[in-house]
Amino acid sequence: MENFVRYIILRIFQTLIVIFIGVTIVFFVPRLTPMDPVAGTINRINAYSPMDPKAVEKLVDTLKDLYGLKGNLLEQYIRFWTRLIKGDLGPSLAMFPTPVVDVINKALPWTIGLLVTSTIIAWLLGIILGTVVGYSPNKKWAQVISIIITCIYPVPYYIIALILVFIFAYIFPIFPLMGGTSIGLRPSFSFHFLFSLIEHGFLPAISLIIGTTCFIFMTQRALISSLTSSDFINFAEIAGLPHKKIRSYLIRNSMLPQITDLALSLGSIFGGALMTEFVFSYPGIGQILYSAILQADFNLIMGISIFSIIGVAFAALILDLIYPLLDPRIRYK
Amino acid sequence: MNEIGGKIMKRYLFLVVLLVSISVLLSGQVMSQVLPAGLPRNETFIVDQIYRYSTAQNFNIWVPGAGEQPVRQGLVSDSLWYVDQQTGKWINSLAKEPPKYNKDFTEMTVKFRNNIYWSDGVKFTADDFVFTVQTLIETPGMQWNSELSTYVKEVDKIDDFTALIKLKEPNPRFHYYFTVRWNGVYMMPKHVWEKVKDPLKFTFWPPVSLGAYVIKDADPQGYWEIFERRDDWKRTTAGIITGKPGPKYILQIYYGPDEKKVAAMTQHNLDLLMDLDIEAFQALLKRDPYARSWYKDFPWVWPDELDSRIFCLNNEKFPFTLKDVRWALVLALDIVKLNTQYVNGVSKVNPIPEPPVPFLAKYYHKPLKSWLKSFKLEVDKGVYFKPFDDTIPQKIAEWAKSQGYTVSGTPEDVFGIGWWKYAPDIAEKLLLKNGFKRDKNGKWLLPDGKPWKISIVAAPDEVDAFRLAIGASDQWKKFGIDVTVEALERDPYYTKVQIGDYDISSSWSDGCSACAANAMIDKWQYIQGLHSNYYVPSGQRALTGNCLRIKDKKLDQIIDEMGSLSPNDPKALTLGREFMKLWVENMYGIVTHGFKKFVTVDTYYWTNYPSFENPYSQPNYWFMGGRFTYHYVEPTGRK
């Protein structure tokens, strides 16, 4: 028990250091590029009507002040941590003065909804298909599934997404072309809203599920194939153990890498699914992050990255804590 | 083993059946039902939202980045004057007449209409104007704060419908801040904003409207916005000026990439879109017999957006510091091929930094044609060459005919007044004169014997700019220069161009403000930033439109003289033309084409949108002046 507590404290400490280093890197990297959010704002103003040159300098000064970009990098860094400790991520610079938290809060539920659902469905499908095919590789149906998945696997998922849009939103206009729900619909627990939610999320989810399922299938099939020829399975079969028992051994022994993959995938969903959001015009954090990078919106980049860093770091932490539950050979040290 | 597989397969089959069932169930909900309940299709005009709004439920359009978005700013807010970008017509909007200045341009008097109301029933008066100007001056960070605080000494209400602005220094163009091209100082409802503690953070949502429409609903994710016509639309400037009600609802939708816009328009779920690339436009024409752009036939496109394509030459970087080198690059370009092979012949060629639109061409391009034809370059001592070629439009028209197209109009009106000759032999002479040499493979060497390498920076999402960069690269390579094209996302592209970290950029007014214009004779607003007072050396950001880093005393003189004149003074036009001549003589940058957009309408539900046959108003609906155009569209009667 003492080992366990010490292990947990150490791992939490490591996680906090990882987060600190990650956040620090994300703070400095955009600021060390020549990109400039103040110039970005002036470019947007100038894009259609040239500003009076006399006024430009004044505006540069005002915006630097409002955006918190005055002072040297160290001063900005200290100000950033002082704010962050209070839970304030500051205003978005490209959408000033909208708080970064508001921007993230608006987009994140769509990303979580889409990616958590599609990741879990794809993971389960991949595990089931991979196990079945890996366990019975010589069956005709197993070979057919393998060939189909092997053919689909190398196709980039945005190509699959485009094909889905073309077939199901244009040739057969079954699904909508854009948005997260129907125009004018407000979130509620009504059947109408839920139906609309599924209708709009269906193609984006399918495009993600297809690619991820293929990946999980390939790895699971390989794991099962190698496990079926291992000594403990041969022994179990010779000993006449029921198939159900053997299957449980197989699945449990193949789970460690797959659980790792699932946890890290779920932990990294805060980066969004940019191509899916773009192709399906589906709301989410991916496009927001992309625009933030292009517009040098330092605060928004930081905000989203913090979520992402914390997500991945904690996924790794949780994995480390539950490994021994999945595999008794692993011990807390 | 079979048993396990069988069981799992049964479950898998169940899942497949479930998915198919959902698909079948969903198939009843086809996209023709894009409209929400209560919006009849024959009363709803659906327009393309040109990008996804990042701050949808925020209407603080006075804070850069907060609420100012295309379409909504025109439908819901208003300013004092407009210039129609198609016709050049001056429109008195909230002001009932043009501004009046005192003799030395230190005071401007504005008289307002007395019959305009906010959507909550409160009358618009001079109080709103005075309050707006004062609030903007007092709030750093708001748009126009810097300009107004630089120039305004005092703003006073004379009576309910008259205001007087006293200026800190003479400024005959002060009213430009209230004259809309893209925007103009938006008026604030005093009765709402005077209660606001922090104007920067106030979201002004839902907004009280001064336009003919109010916002009925908006997607928090920024994909759509619905506007509903006010019952009292006749008490708004758009209603009074057009005398027409316009569609009851305007719905703007961001569909995403071009192919989805084409799909939506083909399904008649999009009535008007801003732009497509030519391939998508041609695909749309094939599938939707109701779709058209400006011209019914070739080149289809709307050619009159007030901007121009330019190859910006870094005038501060050797060898672009040499006028002869800049001219040599011009003469090594074959504009007919550049136009027909890289932008499909649908853009007007343009030799001067003024958009070649009908209104401006009348004052600049056509009157300057004889000067351009007689203009001579000194190739060698006493040897001259006339570079202008006015037969180029004819050549492009002939190419179009050879492709089987019917050209809609005269070659000069459709393809421009002409451009520079393709004369690689003269280009060669100009380079040799300056100490350049060719190596044994015919590649150009700099005077110091090193290979001449040029990089062209371009942003691929600005499609024509990128295609022209590729075209120029191909042609200059053929001429013997080692050219590469550097494709960059917008922000890195802007950064490189603004800090002068480039040789040549394929740009538009972002690189040189002179490429753009308002539909006004006066050029001053677009060249003032080229004055050497605002010059910054490479390494620092050039934010006043002078990324070419021009520094020329003659140009300063023109700008200074023009700045002291009223924009209505005939001498302003003369000086504008002098600027064009100075540009051509020095060839600071290579202007190649006018701007074009495939502004496309689907005439299935709505008709009477401006076109070449009926160019009554500006078709660029995403600019603020587009607010008047909506009122002229008429339903076809289809439901």
PDB file of C-alpha atoms in Angstrom, chain B residues 216-407:
ATOM      1  CA  LYS B 216     -34.071  36.741 -36.181  1.00  0.00           C
ATOM      2  CA  ASP B 217     -31.750  33.930 -35.206  1.00  0.00           C
ATOM      3  CA  ALA B 218     -28.100  32.940 -35.443  1.00  0.00           C
ATOM      4  CA  ASP B 219     -26.134  29.748 -35.059  1.00  0.00           C
ATOM      5  CA  PRO B 220     -23.897  29.932 -31.973  1.00  0.00           C
ATOM      6  CA  GLN B 221     -21.403  27.870 -33.995  1.00  0.00           C
ATOM      7  CA  GLY B 222     -21.376  30.481 -36.755  1.00  0.00           C
ATOM      8  CA  TYR B 223     -22.721  28.502 -39.722  1.00  0.00           C
ATOM      9  CA  TRP B 224     -25.874  30.489 -40.414  1.00  0.00           C
ATOM     10  CA  GLU B 225     -27.753  33.636 -39.581  1.00  0.00           C
ATOM     11  CA  ILE B 226     -31.393  34.560 -40.324  1.00  0.00           C
ATOM     12  CA  PHE B 227     -32.500  38.142 -40.939  1.00  0.00           C
ATOM     13  CA  GLU B 228     -36.120  39.226 -40.958  1.00  0.00           C
ATOM     14  CA  ARG B 229     -37.359  42.337 -42.706  1.00  0.00           C
ATOM     15  CA  ARG B 230     -38.650  44.981 -40.359  1.00  0.00           C
ATOM     16  CA  ASP B 231     -42.350  45.782 -40.577  1.00  0.00           C
ATOM     17  CA  ASP B 232     -41.344  49.433 -40.688  1.00  0.00           C
ATOM     18  CA  TRP B 233     -38.701  48.924 -43.401  1.00  0.00           C
ATOM     19  CA  LYS B 234     -39.894  52.168 -45.007  1.00  0.00           C
ATOM     20  CA  ARG B 235     -38.403  53.995 -42.024  1.00  0.00           C
ATOM     21  CA  THR B 236     -34.883  52.816 -42.923  1.00  0.00           C
ATOM     22  CA  THR B 237     -32.472  54.256 -45.468  1.00  0.00           C
ATOM     23  CA  ALA B 238     -32.394  51.082 -47.581  1.00  0.00           C
ATOM     24  CA  GLY B 239     -36.193  51.085 -47.721  1.00  0.00           C
ATOM     25  CA  ILE B 240     -36.423  54.785 -48.576  1.00  0.00           C
ATOM     26  CA  ILE B 241     -33.616  54.814 -51.150  1.00  0.00           C
ATOM     27  CA  THR B 242     -34.704  51.695 -53.034  1.00  0.00           C
ATOM     28  CA  GLY B 243     -38.442  52.069 -52.443  1.00  0.00           C
ATOM     29  CA  LYS B 244     -38.671  48.303 -52.432  1.00  0.00           C
ATOM     30  CA  PRO B 245     -39.202  45.913 -49.523  1.00  0.00           C
ATOM     31  CA  GLY B 246     -36.769  43.139 -50.501  1.00  0.00           C
ATOM     32  CA  PRO B 247     -37.187  39.496 -49.419  1.00  0.00           C
ATOM     33  CA  LYS B 248     -38.959  38.955 -46.123  1.00  0.00           C
ATOM     34  CA  TYR B 249     -36.137  36.752 -44.886  1.00  0.00           C
ATOM     35  CA  ILE B 250     -32.479  36.584 -45.753  1.00  0.00           C
ATOM     36  CA  LEU B 251     -30.707  33.453 -44.622  1.00  0.00           C
ATOM     37  CA  GLN B 252     -26.970  33.251 -44.935  1.00  0.00           C
ATOM     38  CA  ILE B 253     -25.334  29.856 -44.713  1.00  0.00           C
ATOM     39  CA  TYR B 254     -21.705  28.815 -44.645  1.00  0.00           C
ATOM     40  CA  TYR B 255     -21.704  25.565 -46.597  1.00  0.00           C
ATOM     41  CA  GLY B 256     -17.940  25.117 -46.622  1.00  0.00           C
ATOM     42  CA  PRO B 257     -15.777  24.220 -49.615  1.00  0.00           C
ATOM     43  CA  ASP B 258     -16.751  25.022 -53.219  1.00  0.00           C
ATOM     44  CA  GLU B 259     -18.093  21.568 -54.024  1.00  0.00           C
ATOM     45  CA  LYS B 260     -20.661  21.864 -51.270  1.00  0.00           C
ATOM     46  CA  LYS B 261     -21.780  25.277 -52.469  1.00  0.00           C
ATOM     47  CA  VAL B 262     -22.203  23.809 -55.936  1.00  0.00           C
ATOM     48  CA  ALA B 263     -24.230  20.932 -54.468  1.00  0.00           C
ATOM     49  CA  ALA B 264     -26.405  23.328 -52.478  1.00  0.00           C
ATOM     50  CA  MET B 265     -27.053  25.608 -55.454  1.00  0.00           C
ATOM     51  CA  THR B 266     -27.830  22.671 -57.711  1.00  0.00           C
ATOM     52  CA  GLN B 267     -30.424  21.610 -55.147  1.00  0.00           C
ATOM     53  CA  HIS B 268     -31.745  25.234 -55.128  1.00  0.00           C
ATOM     54  CA  ASN B 269     -30.778  25.564 -51.491  1.00  0.00           C
ATOM     55  CA  LEU B 270     -28.519  28.526 -52.220  1.00  0.00           C
ATOM     56  CA  ASP B 271     -29.631  31.547 -54.253  1.00  0.00           C
ATOM     57  CA  LEU B 272     -26.477  33.629 -54.315  1.00  0.00           C
ATOM     58  CA  LEU B 273     -22.835  32.861 -53.756  1.00  0.00           C
ATOM     59  CA  MET B 274     -19.738  35.001 -53.544  1.00  0.00           C
ATOM     60  CA  ASP B 275     -17.183  33.063 -55.558  1.00  0.00           C
ATOM     61  CA  LEU B 276     -16.106  29.701 -56.911  1.00  0.00           C
ATOM     62  CA  ASP B 277     -13.007  28.571 -58.675  1.00  0.00           C
ATOM     63  CA  ILE B 278     -13.581  28.251 -62.395  1.00  0.00           C
ATOM     64  CA  GLU B 279     -13.709  24.476 -62.396  1.00  0.00           C
ATOM     65  CA  ALA B 280     -16.447  24.447 -59.756  1.00  0.00           C
ATOM     66  CA  PHE B 281     -18.321  27.192 -61.603  1.00  0.00           C
ATOM     67  CA  GLN B 282     -18.263  25.237 -64.867  1.00  0.00           C
ATOM     68  CA  ALA B 283     -19.453  22.123 -63.036  1.00  0.00           C
ATOM     69  CA  LEU B 284     -22.322  24.164 -61.616  1.00  0.00           C
ATOM     70  CA  LEU B 285     -23.292  25.555 -65.030  1.00  0.00           C
ATOM     71  CA  LYS B 286     -23.506  22.035 -66.405  1.00  0.00           C
ATOM     72  CA  ARG B 287     -25.804  20.866 -63.638  1.00  0.00           C
ATOM     73  CA  ASP B 288     -27.947  23.887 -62.878  1.00  0.00           C
ATOM     74  CA  PRO B 289     -29.660  25.576 -65.838  1.00  0.00           C
ATOM     75  CA  TYR B 290     -30.827  28.369 -63.502  1.00  0.00           C
ATOM     76  CA  ALA B 291     -27.302  29.363 -62.457  1.00  0.00           C
ATOM     77  CA  ARG B 292     -25.401  32.268 -63.951  1.00  0.00           C
ATOM     78  CA  SER B 293     -22.778  34.830 -63.064  1.00  0.00           C
ATOM     79  CA  TRP B 294     -22.316  38.424 -64.334  1.00  0.00           C
ATOM     80  CA  TYR B 295     -22.136  37.591 -68.037  1.00  0.00           C
ATOM     81  CA  LYS B 296     -24.465  35.016 -69.504  1.00  0.00           C
ATOM     82  CA  ASP B 297     -21.619  33.777 -71.734  1.00  0.00           C
ATOM     83  CA  PHE B 298     -17.823  33.782 -71.578  1.00  0.00           C
ATOM     84  CA  PRO B 299     -16.116  35.005 -69.446  1.00  0.00           C
ATOM     85  CA  TRP B 300     -19.197  34.703 -67.143  1.00  0.00           C
ATOM     86  CA  VAL B 301     -17.416  36.256 -64.216  1.00  0.00           C
ATOM     87  CA  TRP B 302     -18.069  39.574 -62.415  1.00  0.00           C
ATOM     88  CA  PRO B 303     -14.907  41.525 -63.296  1.00  0.00           C
ATOM     89  CA  ASP B 304     -15.458  44.695 -61.316  1.00  0.00           C
ATOM     90  CA  GLU B 305     -14.260  44.152 -57.778  1.00  0.00           C
ATOM     91  CA  LEU B 306     -12.199  47.184 -56.886  1.00  0.00           C
ATOM     92  CA  ASP B 307      -8.756  45.627 -56.666  1.00  0.00           C
ATOM     93  CA  SER B 308      -5.939  44.399 -58.906  1.00  0.00           C
ATOM     94  CA  ARG B 309      -3.438  41.561 -59.103  1.00  0.00           C
ATOM     95  CA  ILE B 310       0.175  42.606 -58.803  1.00  0.00           C
ATOM     96  CA  PHE B 311       3.595  41.057 -58.667  1.00  0.00           C
ATOM     97  CA  CYS B 312       5.105  43.125 -55.888  1.00  0.00           C
ATOM     98  CA  LEU B 313       8.805  43.631 -56.446  1.00  0.00           C
ATOM     99  CA  ASN B 314      10.896  44.267 -53.400  1.00  0.00           C
ATOM    100  CA  ASN B 315      12.216  47.674 -54.439  1.00  0.00           C
ATOM    101  CA  GLU B 316      14.729  47.600 -51.609  1.00  0.00           C
ATOM    102  CA  LYS B 317      16.393  44.357 -52.603  1.00  0.00           C
ATOM    103  CA  PHE B 318      18.972  44.050 -55.367  1.00  0.00           C
ATOM    104  CA  PRO B 319      18.465  43.669 -58.324  1.00  0.00           C
ATOM    105  CA  PHE B 320      14.853  44.879 -58.037  1.00  0.00           C
ATOM    106  CA  THR B 321      16.321  48.233 -57.009  1.00  0.00           C
ATOM    107  CA  LEU B 322      17.092  48.718 -60.722  1.00  0.00           C
ATOM    108  CA  LYS B 323      14.299  50.096 -62.865  1.00  0.00           C
ATOM    109  CA  ASP B 324      15.634  48.291 -65.944  1.00  0.00           C
ATOM    110  CA  VAL B 325      15.466  44.954 -64.136  1.00  0.00           C
ATOM    111  CA  ARG B 326      11.878  45.599 -63.110  1.00  0.00           C
ATOM    112  CA  TRP B 327      10.997  46.425 -66.699  1.00  0.00           C
ATOM    113  CA  ALA B 328      12.916  43.411 -68.003  1.00  0.00           C
ATOM    114  CA  LEU B 329      10.731  41.165 -65.857  1.00  0.00           C
ATOM    115  CA  VAL B 330       7.627  42.802 -67.338  1.00  0.00           C
ATOM    116  CA  LEU B 331       8.789  42.307 -70.906  1.00  0.00           C
ATOM    117  CA  ALA B 332       9.671  38.666 -70.242  1.00  0.00           C
ATOM    118  CA  LEU B 333       6.014  37.962 -69.456  1.00  0.00           C
ATOM    119  CA  ASP B 334       3.625  36.858 -72.153  1.00  0.00           C
ATOM    120  CA  ILE B 335       0.371  38.253 -70.781  1.00  0.00           C
ATOM    121  CA  VAL B 336      -1.840  36.499 -73.336  1.00  0.00           C
ATOM    122  CA  LYS B 337      -0.519  33.144 -72.221  1.00  0.00           C
ATOM    123  CA  LEU B 338      -0.527  34.147 -68.573  1.00  0.00           C
ATOM    124  CA  ASN B 339      -4.145  35.176 -68.886  1.00  0.00           C
ATOM    125  CA  THR B 340      -5.475  32.326 -70.996  1.00  0.00           C
ATOM    126  CA  GLN B 341      -3.418  29.432 -69.669  1.00  0.00           C
ATOM    127  CA  TYR B 342      -3.321  30.258 -65.974  1.00  0.00           C
ATOM    128  CA  VAL B 343      -6.553  32.146 -65.241  1.00  0.00           C
ATOM    129  CA  ASN B 344      -8.588  30.712 -68.109  1.00  0.00           C
ATOM    130  CA  GLY B 345      -9.005  34.036 -69.891  1.00  0.00           C
ATOM    131  CA  VAL B 346     -11.662  35.247 -67.462  1.00  0.00           C
ATOM    132  CA  SER B 347      -9.779  38.227 -65.988  1.00  0.00           C
ATOM    133  CA  LYS B 348      -9.245  41.680 -67.450  1.00  0.00           C
ATOM    134  CA  VAL B 349      -5.619  42.607 -68.078  1.00  0.00           C
ATOM    135  CA  ASN B 350      -4.570  45.789 -66.325  1.00  0.00           C
ATOM    136  CA  PRO B 351      -1.374  47.792 -66.849  1.00  0.00           C
ATOM    137  CA  ILE B 352      -1.836  50.429 -64.100  1.00  0.00           C
ATOM    138  CA  PRO B 353      -2.512  50.376 -60.359  1.00  0.00           C
ATOM    139  CA  GLU B 354      -6.177  51.229 -60.687  1.00  0.00           C
ATOM    140  CA  PRO B 355      -8.911  48.583 -60.924  1.00  0.00           C
ATOM    141  CA  PRO B 356     -10.048  48.337 -64.561  1.00  0.00           C
ATOM    142  CA  VAL B 357     -13.766  48.631 -63.758  1.00  0.00           C
ATOM    143  CA  PRO B 358     -16.076  50.592 -66.089  1.00  0.00           C
ATOM    144  CA  PHE B 359     -16.454  53.591 -63.774  1.00  0.00           C
ATOM    145  CA  LEU B 360     -12.721  54.077 -63.175  1.00  0.00           C
ATOM    146  CA  ALA B 361     -11.653  53.056 -66.677  1.00  0.00           C
ATOM    147  CA  LYS B 362     -13.635  56.055 -67.912  1.00  0.00           C
ATOM    148  CA  TYR B 363     -11.374  58.382 -65.907  1.00  0.00           C
ATOM    149  CA  TYR B 364      -8.056  56.568 -65.898  1.00  0.00           C
ATOM    150  CA  HIS B 365      -7.529  53.663 -68.293  1.00  0.00           C
ATOM    151  CA  LYS B 366      -9.163  55.008 -71.420  1.00  0.00           C
ATOM    152  CA  PRO B 367      -7.852  58.589 -71.165  1.00  0.00           C
ATOM    153  CA  LEU B 368      -4.338  57.254 -70.435  1.00  0.00           C
ATOM    154  CA  LYS B 369      -4.335  54.851 -73.355  1.00  0.00           C
ATOM    155  CA  SER B 370      -2.781  57.284 -75.817  1.00  0.00           C
ATOM    156  CA  TRP B 371      -0.059  58.157 -73.279  1.00  0.00           C
ATOM    157  CA  LEU B 372       0.604  54.462 -72.677  1.00  0.00           C
ATOM    158  CA  LYS B 373       0.897  53.858 -76.409  1.00  0.00           C
ATOM    159  CA  SER B 374       3.404  56.637 -76.814  1.00  0.00           C
ATOM    160  CA  PHE B 375       5.373  55.779 -73.687  1.00  0.00           C
ATOM    161  CA  LYS B 376       8.980  54.854 -74.499  1.00  0.00           C
ATOM    162  CA  LEU B 377      11.646  52.947 -72.633  1.00  0.00           C
ATOM    163  CA  GLU B 378      15.262  53.785 -73.204  1.00  0.00           C
ATOM    164  CA  VAL B 379      16.774  50.420 -74.037  1.00  0.00           C
ATOM    165  CA  ASP B 380      20.183  51.815 -74.845  1.00  0.00           C
ATOM    166  CA  LYS B 381      21.593  55.279 -75.348  1.00  0.00           C
ATOM    167  CA  GLY B 382      19.255  56.872 -77.867  1.00  0.00           C
ATOM    168  CA  VAL B 383      17.453  53.578 -78.555  1.00  0.00           C
ATOM    169  CA  TYR B 384      13.845  53.527 -77.480  1.00  0.00           C
ATOM    170  CA  PHE B 385      11.123  50.909 -77.313  1.00  0.00           C
ATOM    171  CA  LYS B 386       7.370  51.405 -77.019  1.00  0.00           C
ATOM    172  CA  PRO B 387       6.237  48.607 -74.706  1.00  0.00           C
ATOM    173  CA  PHE B 388       2.460  49.050 -74.687  1.00  0.00           C
ATOM    174  CA  ASP B 389       0.325  46.692 -76.752  1.00  0.00           C
ATOM    175  CA  ASP B 390      -3.337  47.546 -77.155  1.00  0.00           C
ATOM    176  CA  THR B 391      -4.027  44.484 -79.319  1.00  0.00           C
ATOM    177  CA  ILE B 392      -3.826  42.140 -76.356  1.00  0.00           C
ATOM    178  CA  PRO B 393      -7.595  42.189 -75.619  1.00  0.00           C
ATOM    179  CA  GLN B 394      -8.198  41.226 -79.245  1.00  0.00           C
ATOM    180  CA  LYS B 395      -5.734  38.332 -78.919  1.00  0.00           C
ATOM    181  CA  ILE B 396      -7.494  37.046 -75.816  1.00  0.00           C
ATOM    182  CA  ALA B 397     -10.862  37.364 -77.558  1.00  0.00           C
ATOM    183  CA  GLU B 398      -9.497  35.361 -80.487  1.00  0.00           C
ATOM    184  CA  TRP B 399      -8.274  32.691 -78.110  1.00  0.00           C
ATOM    185  CA  ALA B 400     -11.733  32.593 -76.507  1.00  0.00           C
ATOM    186  CA  LYS B 401     -13.366  32.153 -79.901  1.00  0.00           C
ATOM    187  CA  SER B 402     -10.937  29.370 -80.729  1.00  0.00           C
ATOM    188  CA  GLN B 403     -12.123  27.615 -77.583  1.00  0.00           C
ATOM    189  CA  GLY B 404     -15.699  27.811 -78.850  1.00  0.00           C
ATOM    190  CA  TYR B 405     -16.794  30.579 -76.464  1.00  0.00           C
ATOM    191  CA  THR B 406     -19.048  33.474 -77.319  1.00  0.00           C
ATOM    192  CA  VAL B 407     -17.509  36.644 -75.900  1.00  0.00           C
TER     193      VAL B 407
END
